[in-house]
XYZ file of C-alpha atoms in Angstrom:
592
model
C 49.611 -0.550 -40.169
C 46.804 -1.014 -37.663
C 43.583 -2.947 -38.087
C 41.697 0.387 -37.693
C 43.469 1.744 -40.837
C 42.369 -1.197 -42.938
C 38.740 -0.863 -41.648
C 38.792 2.818 -42.472
C 40.075 2.206 -45.992
C 37.615 -0.586 -46.530
C 34.754 1.692 -45.416
C 35.906 4.336 -47.831
C 36.102 1.853 -50.660
C 32.695 0.355 -49.994
C 31.219 3.798 -49.562
C 31.926 4.433 -53.245
C 29.315 1.929 -54.110
C 25.569 2.393 -54.007
C 23.326 -0.199 -52.212
C 22.019 -1.784 -55.518
C 25.608 -2.193 -56.721
C 26.650 -3.928 -53.470
C 23.548 -6.144 -53.672
C 24.335 -7.136 -57.186
C 27.909 -8.026 -56.358
C 26.941 -9.982 -53.275
C 24.129 -11.944 -54.974
C 26.314 -12.677 -57.989
C 28.881 -14.281 -55.786
C 26.079 -16.204 -54.031
C 24.778 -17.308 -57.423
C 28.148 -18.916 -58.249
C 28.211 -20.596 -54.809
C 24.759 -21.965 -55.258
C 25.397 -23.071 -58.851
C 28.603 -24.856 -57.737
C 26.603 -26.688 -55.075
C 23.963 -27.810 -57.611
C 26.621 -28.852 -60.138
C 28.448 -31.012 -57.653
C 25.531 -32.491 -55.580
C 22.817 -33.304 -58.099
C 23.070 -36.716 -59.718
C 22.617 -37.099 -63.499
C 19.190 -35.975 -64.772
C 17.254 -37.770 -67.385
C 18.519 -36.216 -70.527
C 22.041 -35.321 -69.607
C 23.783 -38.565 -70.677
C 22.213 -38.232 -74.176
C 23.296 -34.605 -74.508
C 26.870 -35.316 -73.341
C 27.092 -38.388 -75.647
C 25.592 -36.469 -78.653
C 28.178 -33.698 -78.312
C 30.968 -36.224 -77.890
C 30.024 -38.176 -80.932
C 29.702 -34.987 -83.052
C 33.162 -33.893 -82.070
C 34.879 -37.276 -82.353
C 33.245 -38.851 -85.381
C 31.356 -35.965 -87.003
C 28.192 -38.023 -86.671
C 25.132 -35.824 -86.560
C 22.660 -38.644 -87.234
C 23.229 -40.206 -83.896
C 21.383 -37.498 -82.035
C 20.346 -35.287 -84.891
C 16.689 -36.319 -85.029
C 16.187 -35.358 -81.367
C 18.370 -32.305 -80.770
C 20.611 -29.924 -82.732
C 24.259 -30.169 -81.743
C 25.435 -26.756 -80.522
C 24.759 -26.794 -76.732
C 25.837 -30.462 -76.654
C 29.110 -29.722 -78.384
C 29.909 -26.952 -75.967
C 29.064 -29.213 -73.051
C 31.268 -32.066 -74.117
C 34.157 -30.050 -75.702
C 36.300 -30.747 -72.717
C 35.796 -34.542 -73.031
C 36.339 -34.515 -76.716
C 39.595 -32.668 -76.766
C 41.584 -32.481 -73.498
C 40.673 -35.932 -72.189
C 39.712 -37.820 -75.275
C 42.531 -40.353 -74.967
C 41.370 -41.503 -71.529
C 37.797 -42.384 -72.741
C 37.463 -45.937 -74.037
C 33.981 -45.139 -75.419
C 32.250 -47.889 -77.473
C 33.213 -47.515 -81.093
C 30.760 -46.899 -83.971
C 30.539 -50.587 -84.654
C 28.960 -51.464 -81.355
C 25.405 -52.535 -81.396
C 24.121 -49.682 -79.202
C 25.681 -47.158 -81.437
C 24.636 -48.740 -84.726
C 20.978 -49.114 -83.458
C 20.838 -45.553 -82.217
C 20.208 -46.540 -78.628
C 21.352 -43.125 -77.609
C 20.672 -43.571 -73.873
C 22.731 -46.775 -73.836
C 25.686 -44.937 -75.477
C 25.263 -42.135 -72.967
C 25.208 -44.546 -70.104
C 28.394 -46.289 -71.386
C 30.184 -42.987 -71.686
C 29.118 -41.858 -68.179
C 29.523 -44.999 -66.132
C 31.943 -47.192 -68.075
C 34.726 -44.802 -68.977
C 38.129 -44.453 -67.435
C 36.933 -41.232 -65.817
C 34.498 -41.202 -62.983
C 30.899 -40.290 -63.727
C 31.051 -37.424 -61.234
C 34.027 -35.922 -62.981
C 32.461 -36.190 -66.491
C 29.126 -34.785 -65.336
C 30.645 -31.855 -63.446
C 33.038 -30.961 -66.268
C 30.208 -30.894 -68.832
C 27.962 -28.890 -66.528
C 30.699 -26.374 -65.854
C 31.469 -26.027 -69.549
C 27.959 -24.845 -70.275
C 27.650 -22.693 -67.146
C 30.907 -20.805 -67.739
C 29.836 -19.967 -71.319
C 26.220 -19.041 -70.850
C 25.929 -17.567 -67.364
C 28.379 -14.726 -68.143
C 26.686 -14.196 -71.482
C 23.287 -13.895 -69.780
C 24.722 -11.526 -67.236
C 26.096 -9.246 -69.938
C 22.950 -9.220 -72.081
C 20.717 -8.599 -69.074
C 22.947 -5.813 -67.945
C 22.894 -4.091 -71.335
C 19.175 -4.616 -71.882
C 18.189 -3.369 -68.449
C 20.436 -0.342 -68.771
C 18.783 0.414 -72.134
C 15.376 0.216 -70.509
C 16.122 2.344 -67.489
C 19.644 3.331 -66.358
C 20.259 1.925 -62.853
C 18.023 -1.180 -63.544
C 21.076 -3.190 -64.578
C 22.121 -3.755 -60.928
C 18.732 -5.011 -60.043
C 18.605 -7.303 -63.133
C 21.797 -9.004 -62.068
C 20.580 -9.312 -58.473
C 17.207 -10.793 -59.553
C 18.993 -13.175 -61.897
C 21.077 -14.484 -59.039
C 18.047 -15.562 -57.029
C 15.809 -16.816 -59.848
C 15.428 -20.566 -59.093
C 14.382 -21.802 -62.593
C 17.445 -20.296 -64.317
C 19.718 -21.424 -61.493
C 18.215 -25.003 -61.839
C 18.882 -25.343 -65.559
C 22.012 -23.340 -65.634
C 23.635 -26.003 -63.466
C 22.704 -28.877 -65.891
C 24.341 -30.176 -69.059
C 21.145 -29.684 -71.090
C 20.031 -27.251 -73.710
C 17.206 -25.293 -72.043
C 19.374 -22.645 -70.367
C 21.501 -21.997 -73.450
C 18.380 -21.711 -75.513
C 16.846 -19.065 -73.241
C 20.091 -16.995 -73.300
C 20.462 -17.064 -77.086
C 16.780 -16.039 -77.559
C 17.197 -13.121 -75.206
C 20.340 -11.983 -76.992
C 18.761 -12.297 -80.410
C 15.704 -10.366 -79.400
C 17.797 -7.580 -77.752
C 20.088 -7.163 -80.760
C 17.071 -7.153 -83.105
C 15.497 -4.389 -81.110
C 18.676 -2.410 -81.254
C 18.894 -2.994 -85.047
C 15.341 -1.685 -85.468
C 16.316 1.530 -83.782
C 19.575 2.030 -85.604
C 20.674 -0.489 -88.140
C 24.345 -1.273 -88.457
C 26.311 -4.087 -89.989
C 27.757 -5.138 -86.628
C 24.259 -5.581 -85.178
C 23.163 -7.513 -88.215
C 26.142 -9.831 -87.787
C 25.474 -10.297 -84.041
C 21.839 -10.960 -84.819
C 22.829 -13.694 -87.247
C 25.160 -15.316 -84.620
C 22.450 -15.366 -81.935
C 19.617 -16.463 -84.234
C 21.686 -19.317 -85.616
C 22.832 -20.294 -82.205
C 19.293 -20.389 -80.881
C 18.216 -22.525 -83.817
C 21.113 -24.929 -83.146
C 20.101 -25.399 -79.464
C 16.457 -26.534 -80.098
C 14.546 -27.275 -83.200
C 11.513 -25.554 -81.708
C 13.532 -22.351 -81.640
C 12.743 -21.957 -85.374
C 9.761 -19.938 -84.056
C 12.237 -17.118 -83.345
C 11.827 -16.072 -87.020
C 8.133 -15.221 -86.797
C 8.733 -13.758 -83.354
C 11.250 -11.326 -84.671
C 9.054 -10.527 -87.631
C 6.174 -9.881 -85.290
C 8.185 -7.422 -83.283
C 9.356 -5.725 -86.468
C 5.823 -5.349 -87.825
C 4.869 -3.058 -84.959
C 7.700 -0.797 -86.049
C 7.335 -0.962 -89.800
C 7.204 2.854 -90.032
C 10.818 2.932 -88.886
C 12.043 0.682 -91.754
C 14.286 2.365 -94.338
C 16.343 1.183 -97.286
C 19.306 1.062 -94.856
C 17.497 -1.592 -92.737
C 16.917 -3.725 -95.843
C 20.544 -3.455 -96.969
C 22.165 -4.162 -93.718
C 19.848 -6.985 -92.559
C 21.375 -9.147 -95.365
C 24.621 -9.154 -93.494
C 23.126 -11.637 -90.963
C 23.176 -14.350 -93.625
C 26.950 -14.709 -93.407
C 27.200 -15.520 -89.640
C 24.175 -17.835 -89.905
C 26.004 -19.715 -92.627
C 29.287 -19.765 -90.685
C 27.678 -20.948 -87.442
C 25.938 -23.845 -89.251
C 29.177 -24.581 -91.071
C 31.105 -24.750 -87.724
C 28.515 -26.841 -85.960
C 28.107 -29.418 -88.725
C 31.797 -29.169 -89.673
C 30.707 -28.628 -93.294
C 28.749 -31.862 -93.351
C 25.242 -33.170 -92.993
C 23.313 -29.996 -93.080
C 20.217 -31.913 -94.073
C 20.220 -33.480 -90.705
C 18.800 -30.211 -89.387
C 15.805 -30.348 -91.627
C 15.210 -33.982 -90.762
C 15.455 -33.322 -87.055
C 13.090 -30.366 -87.234
C 10.424 -32.469 -89.135
C 10.879 -35.333 -86.644
C 10.453 -33.037 -83.651
C 7.234 -31.517 -84.913
C 5.898 -34.940 -85.743
C 6.623 -36.149 -82.158
C 4.988 -33.016 -80.821
C 1.832 -33.830 -82.815
C 1.677 -37.260 -81.246
C 1.536 -35.809 -77.736
C 3.017 -37.266 -74.565
C 1.621 -38.317 -71.155
C 1.721 -35.739 -68.499
C 0.394 -35.199 -64.930
C -1.244 -31.989 -63.741
C -3.116 -31.421 -60.485
C -4.208 -35.111 -60.042
C -5.116 -35.751 -63.737
C -3.344 -37.457 -66.576
C -3.524 -36.498 -70.279
C -1.636 -37.099 -73.533
C -2.947 -33.870 -75.078
C -2.206 -31.361 -72.391
C -4.128 -28.603 -70.654
C -4.440 -24.970 -71.422
C -3.652 -24.039 -67.814
C -0.609 -26.319 -67.407
C 2.148 -23.756 -68.198
C 0.332 -20.694 -66.732
C -0.069 -22.564 -63.428
C 3.456 -23.930 -63.521
C 4.719 -20.379 -64.070
C 2.677 -18.937 -61.176
C 3.632 -21.755 -58.813
C 7.297 -22.139 -59.643
C 8.299 -18.473 -59.814
C 9.787 -16.668 -56.904
C 7.114 -14.339 -55.363
C 9.725 -11.550 -55.349
C 10.051 -11.773 -59.116
C 6.309 -12.100 -59.638
C 5.465 -9.113 -57.588
C 8.110 -6.871 -59.018
C 7.378 -7.964 -62.558
C 3.644 -7.124 -62.203
C 4.604 -3.800 -60.735
C 6.910 -3.341 -63.742
C 4.238 -4.046 -66.269
C 1.884 -1.656 -64.548
C 4.618 1.037 -64.541
C 5.419 0.580 -68.144
C 1.757 0.499 -69.149
C 1.223 3.829 -67.407
C 4.317 5.323 -68.976
C 3.248 4.530 -72.546
C -0.498 4.886 -72.092
C -2.247 6.420 -75.055
C 0.556 5.721 -77.538
C 0.375 3.524 -80.593
C 2.219 0.155 -80.623
C 4.644 1.503 -83.107
C 5.540 4.458 -80.821
C 6.515 2.135 -77.986
C 10.240 1.198 -78.165
C 10.949 -2.306 -79.531
C 12.925 -3.067 -76.407
C 9.795 -2.543 -74.347
C 7.405 -4.297 -76.726
C 9.611 -7.418 -76.613
C 9.154 -7.667 -72.792
C 5.487 -8.407 -73.436
C 5.561 -10.112 -76.819
C 8.236 -12.782 -76.160
C 6.886 -14.168 -72.865
C 3.304 -14.023 -74.286
C 4.357 -15.922 -77.356
C 6.325 -18.555 -75.417
C 3.414 -18.983 -73.030
C 0.855 -19.292 -75.913
C 2.965 -21.942 -77.627
C 3.203 -23.900 -74.388
C -0.566 -23.685 -73.807
C -1.486 -25.224 -77.177
C 1.335 -27.757 -77.119
C 0.573 -31.495 -76.591
C 4.020 -32.027 -75.027
C 3.721 -30.656 -71.474
C 6.364 -32.393 -69.502
C 8.224 -29.509 -67.878
C 8.243 -25.907 -66.879
C 11.649 -25.684 -68.665
C 9.843 -25.374 -71.959
C 8.861 -21.843 -70.992
C 12.295 -20.925 -69.497
C 12.514 -18.271 -72.199
C 10.048 -16.135 -70.245
C 12.294 -15.668 -67.259
C 14.996 -13.299 -68.598
C 12.219 -10.964 -69.702
C 10.464 -11.314 -66.420
C 13.670 -10.287 -64.651
C 14.130 -7.261 -66.926
C 10.561 -6.002 -66.122
C 11.017 -6.685 -62.448
C 14.330 -4.740 -62.518
C 12.572 -1.697 -63.966
C 10.127 -1.698 -61.106
C 12.816 -2.367 -58.502
C 14.859 0.595 -59.824
C 11.873 2.934 -59.920
C 10.367 2.172 -56.588
C 13.630 1.751 -54.585
C 14.200 5.502 -55.045
C 10.873 6.426 -53.494
C 10.132 6.176 -49.766
C 8.459 4.306 -48.299
C 8.339 1.954 -51.294
C 12.059 1.403 -51.089
C 11.476 -0.712 -47.989
C 8.986 -2.844 -49.905
C 11.513 -3.467 -52.622
C 14.267 -4.376 -50.258
C 11.887 -6.561 -48.299
C 10.989 -8.376 -51.516
C 14.577 -8.970 -52.387
C 15.268 -10.314 -48.876
C 12.259 -12.617 -49.346
C 13.562 -13.758 -52.700
C 16.996 -14.636 -51.369
C 15.579 -16.599 -48.470
C 12.987 -18.428 -50.622
C 15.523 -19.478 -53.179
C 18.373 -20.150 -50.764
C 16.562 -22.498 -48.486
C 15.933 -24.988 -51.287
C 19.557 -24.915 -52.536
C 20.831 -26.916 -54.394
C 17.464 -28.476 -55.411
C 16.361 -25.486 -57.508
C 14.796 -27.862 -60.044
C 12.013 -28.709 -57.533
C 11.368 -25.169 -56.475
C 7.769 -24.063 -55.711
C 6.854 -20.778 -54.119
C 5.260 -20.403 -50.738
C 1.793 -19.704 -52.035
C 1.768 -23.173 -53.738
C 2.918 -24.924 -50.523
C 6.681 -25.137 -51.193
C 8.887 -27.725 -52.805
C 7.730 -30.564 -50.567
C 4.231 -30.410 -52.100
C 5.279 -29.858 -55.680
C 4.829 -33.456 -56.760
C 1.133 -33.237 -55.851
C 0.650 -30.843 -58.766
C 3.373 -31.594 -61.351
C 5.906 -34.319 -62.092
C 8.791 -34.967 -64.553
C 11.302 -32.095 -64.860
C 9.062 -29.792 -62.796
C 10.001 -31.704 -59.739
C 11.686 -35.014 -60.446
C 14.127 -35.482 -63.263
C 16.077 -38.330 -61.682
C 18.435 -35.919 -59.771
C 18.107 -37.451 -56.341
C 20.090 -40.755 -56.579
C 23.250 -39.440 -54.917
C 21.278 -37.909 -52.038
C 19.288 -41.211 -51.738
C 22.564 -43.186 -51.383
C 23.843 -40.678 -48.760
C 20.586 -40.836 -46.905
C 20.601 -44.648 -46.660
C 24.203 -44.579 -45.553
C 23.590 -41.919 -42.940
C 20.375 -43.282 -41.422
C 21.021 -47.035 -41.637
C 24.769 -47.653 -41.676
C 25.448 -45.184 -38.824
C 22.682 -46.826 -36.759
C 24.386 -50.230 -37.224
C 27.785 -48.787 -36.549
C 26.863 -47.551 -33.166
C 26.134 -51.115 -32.072
C 29.526 -52.387 -33.205
C 33.057 -51.698 -32.020
C 35.541 -49.867 -34.202
C 36.962 -53.058 -35.500
C 33.623 -54.027 -36.877
C 33.112 -50.772 -38.804
C 33.833 -52.573 -42.084
C 30.910 -54.928 -41.379
C 28.651 -51.991 -40.654
C 29.604 -50.339 -43.861
C 28.631 -53.454 -45.815
C 25.297 -53.572 -44.000
C 23.673 -50.928 -46.147
C 20.099 -52.082 -46.567
C 18.865 -53.462 -49.876
C 15.755 -51.517 -50.872
C 12.950 -51.728 -53.309
C 13.399 -48.870 -55.801
C 11.005 -47.362 -58.359
C 13.134 -44.859 -60.204
C 12.459 -42.367 -62.869
C 15.585 -41.333 -64.694
C 18.600 -42.498 -66.621
C 21.101 -42.644 -63.735
C 22.603 -45.851 -62.388
C 21.596 -46.334 -58.744
C 24.438 -48.822 -58.264
C 26.950 -46.087 -59.065
C 25.781 -44.296 -55.881
C 26.118 -47.395 -53.691
C 22.412 -48.286 -53.695
C 21.596 -51.938 -53.540
C 18.114 -52.401 -54.856
C 15.494 -54.530 -56.431
C 13.761 -52.571 -59.187
C 10.030 -52.197 -59.528
C 8.401 -50.078 -62.149
C 11.456 -48.334 -63.433
C 10.847 -45.587 -66.038
C 14.129 -45.341 -67.910
C 15.528 -45.631 -71.402
C 18.315 -47.800 -70.034
C 17.591 -51.391 -68.872
C 18.821 -51.834 -65.285
C 19.449 -55.286 -63.972
C 18.900 -56.350 -60.378
C 21.788 -55.113 -58.334
C 21.731 -57.813 -55.622
C 20.727 -61.450 -55.030
C 19.423 -60.416 -51.587
C 15.804 -59.562 -51.309
C 14.651 -56.581 -49.254
C 11.787 -58.797 -48.064
C 14.352 -60.706 -45.957
C 15.846 -57.556 -44.384
C 14.948 -56.319 -40.949
C 13.338 -53.249 -42.596
C 11.459 -53.134 -45.804
C 12.240 -49.835 -47.458
C 10.624 -48.692 -50.629
C 11.914 -45.527 -52.456
C 9.659 -44.147 -55.195
C 10.385 -41.301 -57.665
C 7.658 -38.663 -57.494
C 6.943 -39.058 -61.262
C 6.325 -42.785 -60.715
C 4.255 -42.211 -57.557
C 1.792 -40.202 -59.645
C 1.837 -42.915 -62.348
C 2.683 -40.344 -65.071
C 4.063 -42.861 -67.611
C 2.438 -46.029 -66.356
C -0.482 -47.725 -68.172
C -1.926 -48.345 -64.678
C -1.904 -44.765 -63.368
C -2.836 -45.827 -59.793
C -0.055 -48.357 -59.360
C 1.258 -46.608 -56.190
C -2.044 -45.251 -54.953
C -1.684 -47.282 -51.778
C 1.274 -45.081 -50.778
C -0.584 -41.781 -50.891
C -2.343 -42.426 -47.664
C 0.894 -43.253 -45.901
C 3.479 -40.733 -44.658
C 6.895 -41.098 -46.261
C 9.932 -41.622 -44.002
C 11.831 -38.928 -45.979
C 11.681 -36.890 -49.179
C 15.020 -36.975 -50.893
C 15.960 -33.943 -53.011
C 12.213 -33.230 -53.187
C 12.044 -35.901 -55.943
C 12.285 -39.306 -54.260
C 9.977 -40.410 -51.478
C 11.189 -43.080 -49.011
C 8.651 -45.350 -47.229
C 9.219 -47.777 -44.391
C 6.723 -50.659 -44.992
C 8.009 -52.732 -42.064
C 4.968 -54.194 -40.248
C 2.557 -52.611 -42.772
C 0.745 -55.736 -44.004
C -1.545 -54.007 -46.471
C 1.254 -51.977 -48.101
C 3.482 -55.089 -48.336
C 0.636 -57.035 -50.017
C 0.017 -54.150 -52.437
C 3.704 -54.036 -53.299
C 3.583 -57.892 -53.860
C 0.777 -57.272 -56.356
C 2.912 -54.913 -58.296
C 5.656 -57.571 -58.515
C 3.102 -60.039 -59.717
C 2.032 -57.591 -62.390
C 5.714 -57.161 -63.424
C 6.206 -60.896 -63.739
C 8.432 -61.247 -60.715
C 6.413 -63.835 -58.750
C 9.436 -64.984 -56.754
C 9.763 -61.529 -55.138
C 5.931 -61.247 -54.739
C 5.919 -64.565 -52.814
C 8.739 -63.438 -50.524
C 6.772 -60.314 -49.742
C 3.604 -62.383 -48.966
C 5.417 -64.636 -46.612
C 6.826 -61.543 -44.875
C 3.339 -60.094 -44.556
C 2.082 -63.237 -42.857
C 4.858 -63.016 -40.184
């Protein structure tokens, strides 16, 4: 058979598909490529060790008190299932009698599991990330597909395509945390509830119970799903019949079984204790940074601005067009006459945004991740409608091309994504910190950067026989890190200054960077803005200086060699930290 024959057959096969179908297939494949890159390349983020350890402890010892006051166990158990079963004999994890475990130092236990097990920390992290991704990414795709098809046949292809290039969902879908799973379960619960309102069946009631219970077991704050579902139902109270009332009771059974499975029949009261503890912590507030200001009580505009700045312009534009289109389609009708599936597209994002706006815990755009599946659905309706109408079809395809380029050029650092109108990812830390930009994910890239830019430079001055000497000449740096990762695990020799971590890190080297040819200071963006420092302007002296590099859009690297003022300012920080020996070395260096 000739090559011409194969090309002809391929053209016939491809010709059977429409353009949106081909786009969805292509971008879905691209989504898995991008996600694989993020899963492999990002170092551990702040909360991942805790979630992995919490799931491991729940499986191995049935202990729900260990992590129960902070997080429910479902997403964590799914994440760590592989560790707890297939590879459990190879993990010499500290036993329940160890002091870290007994004192509930959950970050220390997570650190021991990740960095002091028989398996490498990269393998553990990737396995746990893949466990969550392979469960929840397909589930999200299926629910989006069905929901979009219900809204407007043909929209399902656009929904999948838009999902594949949505940076916030890509970012958290590649992490072993609970935010992505939570958003998926809420979408699924809302969709099934809307279908139940239209036509109640026992199967829908059972599915509703599964998804509602699963959402509750991902986050304590997801208890708000109950009033949310009631609110959607209130608008359609005229549709309620005795059949609805009879069949809704079926959902109690799967709710009971899901809780029974998660808690293995034990310690149900931990859920109530954890929920009360979560709401109490929320009432206390937490320090946050927004647009040059610090607050422990939050801002009304924090989440709306984060949403506008961290959402792909393709999705924003199409979603706005979708809302306008739907508003026109149902103009003049009462709320009860609008299908529940359409009402939910407005009510759920509005409810999530309203909760975020009044919250005193504003530490990350991930807290409104629930909005994004509904944004995609509305955008898919607009894309499906306008792509069939010339010349608007060119606008739709142009927006999709823009969306692919905008998201793709930041891969795999989707966590730090900011759209073009906000200045892009490199400027994100000027407006937000913490998990909006910097969640500790840049350690591996920092180690690679130091090796590439400093070891290679030394190696070029040596012969091949001296390569081993060059490899050992990786510079010792000053490091101000925000996160729970271990810099030493990524080959970084450092002297710590102003670490913000729940794990105490000791000095990695006896050598001082002040005695090195170059004085290199690497600072996490969250620390640069003083988010969690009592002295908020600790690193103010760096803001007038241009960084040597910006690693993973989360760690800024400065070369202070020959900069007397900056060296003296850094010495002052060591004085404040009680490390006068290092401060004196820096002062002597500044005098030379």
